[in-house]
Amino acid sequence: MSTSTDPLLPTSAASASREQRNSLDIERDVRNYSDFVAGKLGLTTWWTTLTRAGVILGLSLVLGLVVRWVDGHLKNQIPVQVILMVSDGFGPASQTLARNYATHVSQIQTLALDSILVGASRTRSSNSFVTDSAAGATAFSCALKSYNGAIGVAPDQSPCGTVLEAAKLAGYLTGHVSTSRVTHATPASFSSHVIDRGMEDEIAVQQIGNYTLGRMADLILGGGSCHFKPQQDGPSSSCRQDNNDLISAAQSTYGWNYLDNVNDFRNEALSLPLLGLFTADHMAYEIDRDSAKEPSLTEMAMKALQLLSDNAKKQNRGFFVMIEGSRIDMAAHSNDPAAHVREILAYNEAIAAVIDWVDKHPNTVMISVSDHETGGLSVAHQLNGSYPVYEWFPSVLVPVKKSTESLGNMIAAFVEPFNPPVFQQFIHQIITDQLGITDVTADELAFMQTPNRTTSAYTDYMGKMVSDRAGLGWATHGHSAVDVNLYAHGYKSAELRGNHENTDIGAFIERTMGINLKSTTAKLLGGERKVSSEGDGWWSRVQAAYQLFVEKKGHVNANPTADAFVEIHHHEQIIVTK
């Protein structure tokens, strides 16, 4: 064993080195002393040997206990760092799909997540066995079950303190990273409180710091700048329903540093607090991503860890960060296996980088968990009544060049005036060149070459064309109730072994960081009594915004636990049936 005192050695190696070095020094001193005593007393050689052995053994055992106590005491002085990684819509079958694909393409037998599996998470919400991302993320952030559509609120529609807020109030640095809009359900559930997930304009207002607790995040990276830009900027830039310029307010009022391009992200020295919004809407699928325009999930994750860690270290503080592979879910909503598998591989790449980072930083834990499974994926699919073939074919996914979403948008945007022969040829090229399908059937061509279908109709049908040929099955375009895998690595990760409620993840974070969700909730509720210059508390503003949202959407979520309605977030659209 090395006796190096290099501070970059892992803690266990450094401890072993110190223990070995100190043992050798004490052994030398004990040997000299025992020789002196034996000589004075005229003891025989055999007695001297026994004396040496006994004293050395006893002192070595004591030394070992002392060294371990000192190491433990020092380790407890190192601030805790918690990295929560969320693989949205990612079920156990999805990991199998990605592993099989990697084996086919590169002979890789295991993926990064496979090495840190510790258990499973149960996903139901307070009002459904099948959760949505809002309730799922709120279970992680507030450590409580809430209704589908709830963003950082309890079942009674009151705000609940989140682990991000509690960490910030306790002196930690905080942040979140996502490949979706940063106002989307998962990231929003850590940094805002609204009654319905569709209230993304209000979510953005709170994320920059305009609510009772002030700015709670030190870093936000992802897509969705449209909810931060005023309506007057036009529909290509803004999706707000008002003319509030939140980017300007973030910089001038709340002290944010802002960036919106990948070159600045990669090349400039960045400072906290940092708001980085790289796209107007969701960031691109990995299969569609232009690396010259958008950073990868791994790049954003490692930049977040670097910035939070460097700044926390200067102040002897820890940090909390949530990192989401958001678009795993959206590819599964479309039943698009080629986009889905590449999102999972990109997520596993980020996991591998974070595992390596955790190994170099004591008192750091990384948790990886999904909010729910999406698509009801089966890695086998029987297409006819004959005896099923025990096989699926990853080779079908290899030649696919773009997501079905991207291709669906291309088809829907086909230029006028409409020319049937040109359109038919265009469709044929998409099927052969972009999907890699060379055995298209007459029925498939007839469907795809029919103009004026909706984008989702084309998207879903192309997903089925690829899935059928690959031997993959999907039960739904929505979510399922299946338990999802729970992964963990690092500090206290053994506590997460077994099958857990999703709320246990939030409780583990609260316990590990020594933060207090109950007192954070009390501060949120107490803030309602703080009156603004307009005479309204912050939660009154949220409730008013909800009423306006309800009027525009044409439905009232007045009793989220009732069975009077079913709310389905299909392809990120809100559809309500009664």
Short mmCIF file of C-alpha atoms in Angstrom, two decimals, residues 25-383:
data_model
loop_
_atom_site.label_atom_id
_atom_site.label_comp_id
_atom_site.label_asym_id
_atom_site.label_seq_id
_atom_site.Cartn_x
_atom_site.Cartn_y
_atom_site.Cartn_z
CA ASP A 25 6.72 4.62 13.94
CA ILE A 26 5.08 3.24 17.08
CA GLU A 27 6.31 -0.28 16.37
CA ARG A 28 9.88 1.02 16.22
CA ASP A 29 9.50 2.89 19.54
CA VAL A 30 7.89 -0.08 21.27
CA ARG A 31 10.65 -2.42 20.06
CA ASN A 32 13.32 -0.13 21.48
CA TYR A 33 11.51 0.20 24.82
CA SER A 34 10.85 -3.53 25.19
CA ASP A 35 14.51 -4.28 24.51
CA PHE A 36 15.49 -1.82 27.26
CA VAL A 37 13.09 -3.39 29.81
CA ALA A 38 14.12 -6.95 28.99
CA GLY A 39 17.78 -6.09 29.41
CA LYS A 40 17.22 -4.49 32.82
CA LEU A 41 15.17 -7.41 34.11
CA GLY A 42 17.35 -10.11 32.57
CA LEU A 43 14.44 -11.62 30.69
CA THR A 44 15.00 -14.33 28.15
CA THR A 45 14.70 -13.79 24.40
CA TRP A 46 11.38 -15.63 24.18
CA TRP A 47 9.82 -13.33 26.79
CA THR A 48 11.13 -10.29 24.97
CA THR A 49 9.55 -11.49 21.74
CA LEU A 50 6.17 -12.08 23.37
CA THR A 51 6.28 -8.70 25.07
CA ARG A 52 7.04 -6.98 21.84
CA ALA A 53 4.26 -8.78 20.00
CA GLY A 54 1.66 -8.10 22.68
CA VAL A 55 2.45 -4.44 23.12
CA ILE A 56 2.69 -3.84 19.40
CA LEU A 57 -0.62 -5.60 18.75
CA GLY A 58 -2.39 -3.70 21.50
CA LEU A 59 -1.06 -0.33 20.47
CA SER A 60 -1.78 -1.03 16.82
CA LEU A 61 -5.41 -1.79 17.62
CA VAL A 62 -5.72 1.39 19.68
CA LEU A 63 -4.01 3.36 16.93
CA GLY A 64 -6.40 2.01 14.35
CA LEU A 65 -9.40 3.10 16.39
CA VAL A 66 -7.91 6.56 16.94
CA VAL A 67 -7.11 7.05 13.25
CA ARG A 68 -10.60 5.95 12.24
CA TRP A 69 -12.17 8.33 14.79
CA VAL A 70 -10.05 11.24 13.55
CA ASP A 71 -10.87 10.44 9.93
CA GLY A 72 -14.57 10.20 10.74
CA HIS A 73 -14.47 13.44 12.70
CA LEU A 74 -12.69 15.27 9.88
CA LYS A 75 -15.01 13.77 7.29
CA ASN A 76 -18.00 15.09 9.21
CA GLN A 77 -16.53 18.58 8.87
CA ILE A 78 -16.61 18.35 5.05
CA PRO A 79 -19.87 19.86 3.77
CA VAL A 80 -22.35 17.45 2.21
CA GLN A 81 -22.94 17.58 -1.55
CA VAL A 82 -26.08 15.98 -3.00
CA ILE A 83 -26.60 15.32 -6.71
CA LEU A 84 -30.11 14.16 -7.62
CA MET A 85 -30.32 12.87 -11.18
CA VAL A 86 -33.78 12.33 -12.62
CA SER A 87 -34.32 10.18 -15.71
CA ASP A 88 -37.79 11.33 -16.71
CA GLY A 89 -40.01 8.56 -18.08
CA PHE A 90 -37.30 5.91 -17.78
CA GLY A 91 -38.41 2.44 -16.71
CA PRO A 92 -36.50 -0.81 -16.18
CA ALA A 93 -37.22 -2.00 -19.74
CA SER A 94 -35.68 1.18 -21.13
CA GLN A 95 -32.33 0.37 -19.51
CA THR A 96 -32.49 -3.12 -21.01
CA LEU A 97 -33.28 -1.60 -24.41
CA ALA A 98 -30.26 0.71 -24.23
CA ARG A 99 -27.91 -2.00 -22.93
CA ASN A 100 -28.94 -4.43 -25.70
CA TYR A 101 -28.48 -1.68 -28.28
CA ALA A 102 -25.01 -0.84 -26.93
CA THR A 103 -24.08 -4.52 -27.02
CA HIS A 104 -25.19 -4.77 -30.64
CA VAL A 105 -23.40 -1.61 -31.75
CA SER A 106 -20.25 -1.64 -29.62
CA GLN A 107 -20.16 -4.99 -27.78
CA ILE A 108 -20.68 -3.10 -24.50
CA GLN A 109 -22.17 -5.48 -21.94
CA THR A 110 -23.03 -3.05 -19.13
CA LEU A 111 -23.91 0.63 -18.85
CA ALA A 112 -22.95 3.06 -16.10
CA LEU A 113 -26.24 2.74 -14.23
CA ASP A 114 -25.90 -1.04 -14.02
CA SER A 115 -23.05 -0.72 -11.52
CA ILE A 116 -24.98 1.36 -8.95
CA LEU A 117 -28.46 -0.23 -8.81
CA VAL A 118 -29.68 -0.24 -5.18
CA GLY A 119 -33.43 -0.73 -5.37
CA ALA A 120 -36.71 0.56 -6.76
CA SER A 121 -39.09 3.47 -6.30
CA ARG A 122 -42.89 3.34 -6.15
CA THR A 123 -44.36 6.14 -8.22
CA ARG A 124 -48.09 6.67 -7.47
CA SER A 125 -49.37 10.19 -6.80
CA SER A 126 -51.96 11.24 -4.22
CA ASN A 127 -54.83 10.95 -6.71
CA SER A 128 -53.72 8.26 -9.16
CA PHE A 129 -51.75 5.03 -9.37
CA VAL A 130 -50.27 6.54 -12.55
CA THR A 131 -48.39 9.71 -11.70
CA ASP A 132 -47.38 12.59 -13.92
CA SER A 133 -44.03 14.35 -13.81
CA ALA A 134 -45.31 17.21 -11.63
CA ALA A 135 -46.52 14.99 -8.79
CA GLY A 136 -43.52 12.70 -9.25
CA ALA A 137 -41.03 15.54 -8.93
CA THR A 138 -42.93 17.11 -6.04
CA ALA A 139 -42.57 13.79 -4.18
CA PHE A 140 -38.79 14.17 -4.55
CA SER A 141 -38.66 17.89 -3.80
CA CYS A 142 -41.18 18.18 -0.93
CA ALA A 143 -41.08 14.57 0.31
CA LEU A 144 -44.87 14.32 0.08
CA LYS A 145 -47.46 12.84 -2.26
CA SER A 146 -49.49 15.34 -4.24
CA TYR A 147 -51.93 15.34 -7.13
CA ASN A 148 -51.08 15.05 -10.83
CA GLY A 149 -50.26 18.53 -12.10
CA ALA A 150 -49.04 19.84 -8.73
CA ILE A 151 -45.81 21.88 -8.79
CA GLY A 152 -44.35 22.23 -5.30
CA VAL A 153 -47.78 22.21 -3.65
CA ALA A 154 -49.53 19.82 -1.27
CA PRO A 155 -52.86 18.08 -2.05
CA ASP A 156 -54.71 21.03 -0.49
CA GLN A 157 -53.00 23.32 -3.06
CA SER A 158 -50.82 25.08 -0.48
CA PRO A 159 -47.09 25.54 -1.15
CA CYS A 160 -44.65 23.00 0.30
CA GLY A 161 -41.00 23.73 0.99
CA THR A 162 -38.59 21.98 -1.39
CA VAL A 163 -35.18 20.45 -0.72
CA LEU A 164 -33.63 23.08 -3.01
CA GLU A 165 -35.16 25.92 -1.01
CA ALA A 166 -34.39 24.31 2.34
CA ALA A 167 -30.79 23.74 1.26
CA LYS A 168 -30.39 27.36 0.19
CA LEU A 169 -31.87 28.63 3.46
CA ALA A 170 -29.42 26.38 5.34
CA GLY A 171 -26.45 27.95 3.53
CA TYR A 172 -25.89 25.49 0.68
CA LEU A 173 -25.49 26.48 -2.96
CA THR A 174 -28.25 25.14 -5.22
CA GLY A 175 -29.17 24.60 -8.85
CA HIS A 176 -30.94 22.52 -11.46
CA VAL A 177 -30.11 21.34 -14.97
CA SER A 178 -32.54 19.94 -17.54
CA THR A 179 -32.83 19.23 -21.26
CA SER A 180 -36.45 20.40 -21.22
CA ARG A 181 -37.71 23.92 -20.66
CA VAL A 182 -36.49 24.90 -17.19
CA THR A 183 -40.11 25.81 -16.41
CA HIS A 184 -41.20 22.24 -17.20
CA ALA A 185 -42.65 20.00 -14.48
CA THR A 186 -39.52 18.38 -13.01
CA PRO A 187 -37.20 21.39 -12.62
CA ALA A 188 -40.12 23.64 -11.72
CA SER A 189 -41.08 21.40 -8.80
CA PHE A 190 -37.79 22.23 -7.08
CA SER A 191 -37.76 26.00 -7.63
CA SER A 192 -41.41 27.17 -7.74
CA HIS A 193 -44.93 26.62 -6.46
CA VAL A 194 -48.03 26.68 -8.69
CA ILE A 195 -51.37 24.92 -8.60
CA ASP A 196 -51.11 23.59 -12.16
CA ARG A 197 -48.02 22.62 -14.13
CA GLY A 198 -49.26 24.61 -17.12
CA MET A 199 -48.58 27.90 -15.32
CA GLU A 200 -45.09 28.19 -16.76
CA ASP A 201 -45.16 32.00 -16.99
CA GLU A 202 -45.57 32.19 -13.21
CA ILE A 203 -42.99 29.44 -12.68
CA ALA A 204 -40.41 31.56 -14.53
CA VAL A 205 -41.27 34.58 -12.36
CA GLN A 206 -40.53 32.61 -9.21
CA GLN A 207 -37.41 30.95 -10.60
CA ILE A 208 -35.61 34.26 -11.05
CA GLY A 209 -36.44 35.14 -7.43
CA ASN A 210 -39.73 37.05 -7.50
CA TYR A 211 -41.54 35.43 -4.56
CA THR A 212 -41.40 35.47 -0.79
CA LEU A 213 -38.11 33.55 -0.38
CA GLY A 214 -36.26 35.52 -3.06
CA ARG A 215 -33.66 33.93 -5.35
CA MET A 216 -33.22 30.35 -4.19
CA ALA A 217 -31.25 28.86 -7.10
CA ASP A 218 -27.65 29.74 -7.86
CA LEU A 219 -27.60 27.96 -11.22
CA ILE A 220 -30.29 27.10 -13.79
CA LEU A 221 -29.36 25.49 -17.11
CA GLY A 222 -31.66 24.18 -19.85
CA GLY A 223 -34.11 25.31 -22.49
CA GLY A 224 -37.28 27.38 -22.48
CA SER A 225 -36.25 31.02 -22.86
CA CYS A 226 -39.66 31.74 -24.40
CA HIS A 227 -41.25 31.90 -20.93
CA PHE A 228 -38.73 34.55 -19.88
CA LYS A 229 -39.17 36.90 -22.86
CA PRO A 230 -41.94 39.50 -23.31
CA GLN A 231 -44.83 38.75 -25.63
CA GLN A 232 -43.91 41.76 -27.76
CA ASP A 233 -40.78 39.91 -28.92
CA GLY A 234 -43.05 37.83 -31.15
CA PRO A 235 -44.07 34.15 -31.24
CA SER A 236 -40.71 32.94 -32.53
CA SER A 237 -39.04 34.12 -29.31
CA SER A 238 -41.75 34.45 -26.67
CA CYS A 239 -44.53 32.24 -25.38
CA ARG A 240 -45.48 34.46 -22.42
CA GLN A 241 -48.98 35.84 -22.11
CA ASP A 242 -47.70 39.24 -20.94
CA ASN A 243 -44.90 41.69 -21.67
CA ASN A 244 -42.77 40.98 -18.61
CA ASP A 245 -39.10 40.81 -19.59
CA LEU A 246 -37.81 38.32 -17.04
CA ILE A 247 -34.31 38.07 -18.48
CA SER A 248 -33.75 41.79 -17.94
CA ALA A 249 -35.33 41.57 -14.49
CA ALA A 250 -33.20 38.55 -13.60
CA GLN A 251 -30.04 40.52 -14.38
CA SER A 252 -30.95 43.94 -13.03
CA THR A 253 -33.02 43.05 -9.97
CA TYR A 254 -31.89 39.60 -8.88
CA GLY A 255 -28.23 39.62 -9.92
CA TRP A 256 -28.25 36.75 -12.42
CA ASN A 257 -25.54 36.28 -15.03
CA TYR A 258 -27.25 35.25 -18.26
CA LEU A 259 -26.07 33.29 -21.29
CA ASP A 260 -27.95 31.93 -24.27
CA ASN A 261 -25.34 30.33 -26.52
CA VAL A 262 -23.06 27.34 -26.37
CA ASN A 263 -19.88 29.25 -27.26
CA ASP A 264 -20.09 31.43 -24.14
CA PHE A 265 -20.97 28.34 -22.14
CA ARG A 266 -17.86 26.51 -23.28
CA ASN A 267 -15.35 29.31 -23.56
CA GLU A 268 -16.07 32.03 -21.03
CA ALA A 269 -15.25 32.11 -17.33
CA LEU A 270 -18.70 31.77 -15.81
CA SER A 271 -19.91 33.15 -12.48
CA LEU A 272 -22.81 32.40 -10.18
CA PRO A 273 -25.68 33.01 -10.07
CA LEU A 274 -25.95 31.70 -13.64
CA LEU A 275 -29.06 31.43 -15.81
CA GLY A 276 -28.31 29.61 -19.06
CA LEU A 277 -31.16 29.13 -21.56
CA PHE A 278 -29.96 27.61 -24.82
CA THR A 279 -33.24 27.18 -26.72
CA ALA A 280 -36.63 28.85 -26.88
CA ASP A 281 -38.42 25.57 -26.17
CA HIS A 282 -37.12 22.16 -25.08
CA MET A 283 -33.54 21.38 -26.02
CA ALA A 284 -33.11 19.02 -28.96
CA TYR A 285 -33.20 15.26 -28.71
CA GLU A 286 -29.69 13.81 -28.64
CA ILE A 287 -30.34 12.21 -32.05
CA ASP A 288 -31.14 15.70 -33.46
CA ARG A 289 -28.74 17.82 -31.39
CA ASP A 290 -26.31 20.14 -33.20
CA SER A 291 -23.31 20.28 -30.86
CA ALA A 292 -22.34 23.65 -32.34
CA LYS A 293 -25.60 25.09 -30.98
CA GLU A 294 -26.46 23.13 -27.84
CA PRO A 295 -24.38 21.55 -25.08
CA SER A 296 -24.92 17.92 -24.14
CA LEU A 297 -26.42 16.76 -20.87
CA THR A 298 -22.96 15.64 -19.74
CA GLU A 299 -21.45 19.04 -20.51
CA MET A 300 -24.14 20.85 -18.55
CA ALA A 301 -23.92 18.41 -15.64
CA MET A 302 -20.14 18.73 -15.31
CA LYS A 303 -20.22 22.51 -15.69
CA ALA A 304 -22.83 22.69 -12.94
CA LEU A 305 -20.76 20.49 -10.62
CA GLN A 306 -17.64 22.52 -11.31
CA LEU A 307 -19.27 25.89 -10.68
CA LEU A 308 -21.22 24.83 -7.61
CA SER A 309 -18.31 22.91 -6.10
CA ASP A 310 -15.70 25.62 -6.71
CA ASN A 311 -17.89 28.35 -5.26
CA ALA A 312 -19.06 26.20 -2.34
CA LYS A 313 -15.50 25.24 -1.46
CA LYS A 314 -14.46 28.89 -1.16
CA GLN A 315 -17.15 29.37 1.48
CA ASN A 316 -16.80 25.94 3.13
CA ARG A 317 -20.32 25.08 2.05
CA GLY A 318 -21.94 22.15 0.29
CA PHE A 319 -24.46 22.15 -2.53
CA PHE A 320 -27.60 20.53 -3.91
CA VAL A 321 -28.22 20.12 -7.63
CA MET A 322 -30.93 18.33 -9.60
CA ILE A 323 -29.90 17.13 -13.07
CA GLU A 324 -32.63 15.81 -15.38
CA GLY A 325 -32.47 13.80 -18.57
CA SER A 326 -35.82 15.26 -19.56
CA ARG A 327 -36.36 14.04 -23.07
CA ILE A 328 -36.15 10.32 -22.35
CA ASP A 329 -39.79 10.76 -21.42
CA MET A 330 -40.82 12.72 -24.49
CA ALA A 331 -39.38 10.16 -26.90
CA ALA A 332 -41.35 7.48 -25.07
CA HIS A 333 -44.53 9.59 -25.32
CA SER A 334 -44.01 9.46 -29.07
CA ASN A 335 -43.17 5.73 -28.92
CA ASP A 336 -40.00 6.65 -30.80
CA PRO A 337 -37.48 3.91 -29.94
CA ALA A 338 -34.50 5.39 -31.83
CA ALA A 339 -34.74 8.76 -30.08
CA HIS A 340 -35.53 7.04 -26.76
CA VAL A 341 -32.48 4.78 -26.81
CA ARG A 342 -30.11 7.62 -27.67
CA GLU A 343 -31.50 9.75 -24.83
CA ILE A 344 -30.84 6.86 -22.43
CA LEU A 345 -27.29 6.39 -23.69
CA ALA A 346 -26.66 10.13 -23.26
CA TYR A 347 -28.02 9.89 -19.71
CA ASN A 348 -25.77 6.92 -18.92
CA GLU A 349 -22.82 8.91 -20.27
CA ALA A 350 -23.66 11.70 -17.84
CA ILE A 351 -24.03 9.16 -15.03
CA ALA A 352 -20.55 7.76 -15.76
CA ALA A 353 -19.04 11.25 -15.56
CA VAL A 354 -20.85 12.02 -12.30
CA ILE A 355 -19.81 8.70 -10.71
CA ASP A 356 -16.19 9.56 -11.47
CA TRP A 357 -16.69 13.03 -9.98
CA VAL A 358 -18.31 11.64 -6.82
CA ASP A 359 -15.39 9.23 -6.32
CA LYS A 360 -13.04 12.24 -6.11
CA HIS A 361 -15.16 14.28 -3.69
CA PRO A 362 -15.79 13.04 -0.11
CA ASN A 363 -19.21 13.43 1.51
CA THR A 364 -20.89 13.47 -1.90
CA VAL A 365 -23.84 11.29 -2.89
CA MET A 366 -25.43 10.87 -6.29
CA ILE A 367 -28.98 9.50 -6.54
CA SER A 368 -30.52 8.54 -9.86
CA VAL A 369 -34.23 7.82 -10.09
CA SER A 370 -37.16 8.23 -12.46
CA ASP A 371 -40.39 10.04 -11.70
CA HIS A 372 -42.32 7.37 -13.63
CA GLU A 373 -42.14 5.06 -16.62
CA THR A 374 -43.48 6.25 -19.96
CA GLY A 375 -44.85 4.23 -22.87
CA GLY A 376 -45.28 0.84 -21.25
CA LEU A 377 -42.26 -0.35 -23.24
CA SER A 378 -41.76 -4.07 -23.81
CA VAL A 379 -38.49 -5.29 -25.29
CA ALA A 380 -40.34 -7.82 -27.47
CA HIS A 381 -43.56 -7.59 -29.44
CA GLN A 382 -45.79 -10.22 -31.02
CA LEU A 383 -47.15 -8.93 -34.33
#
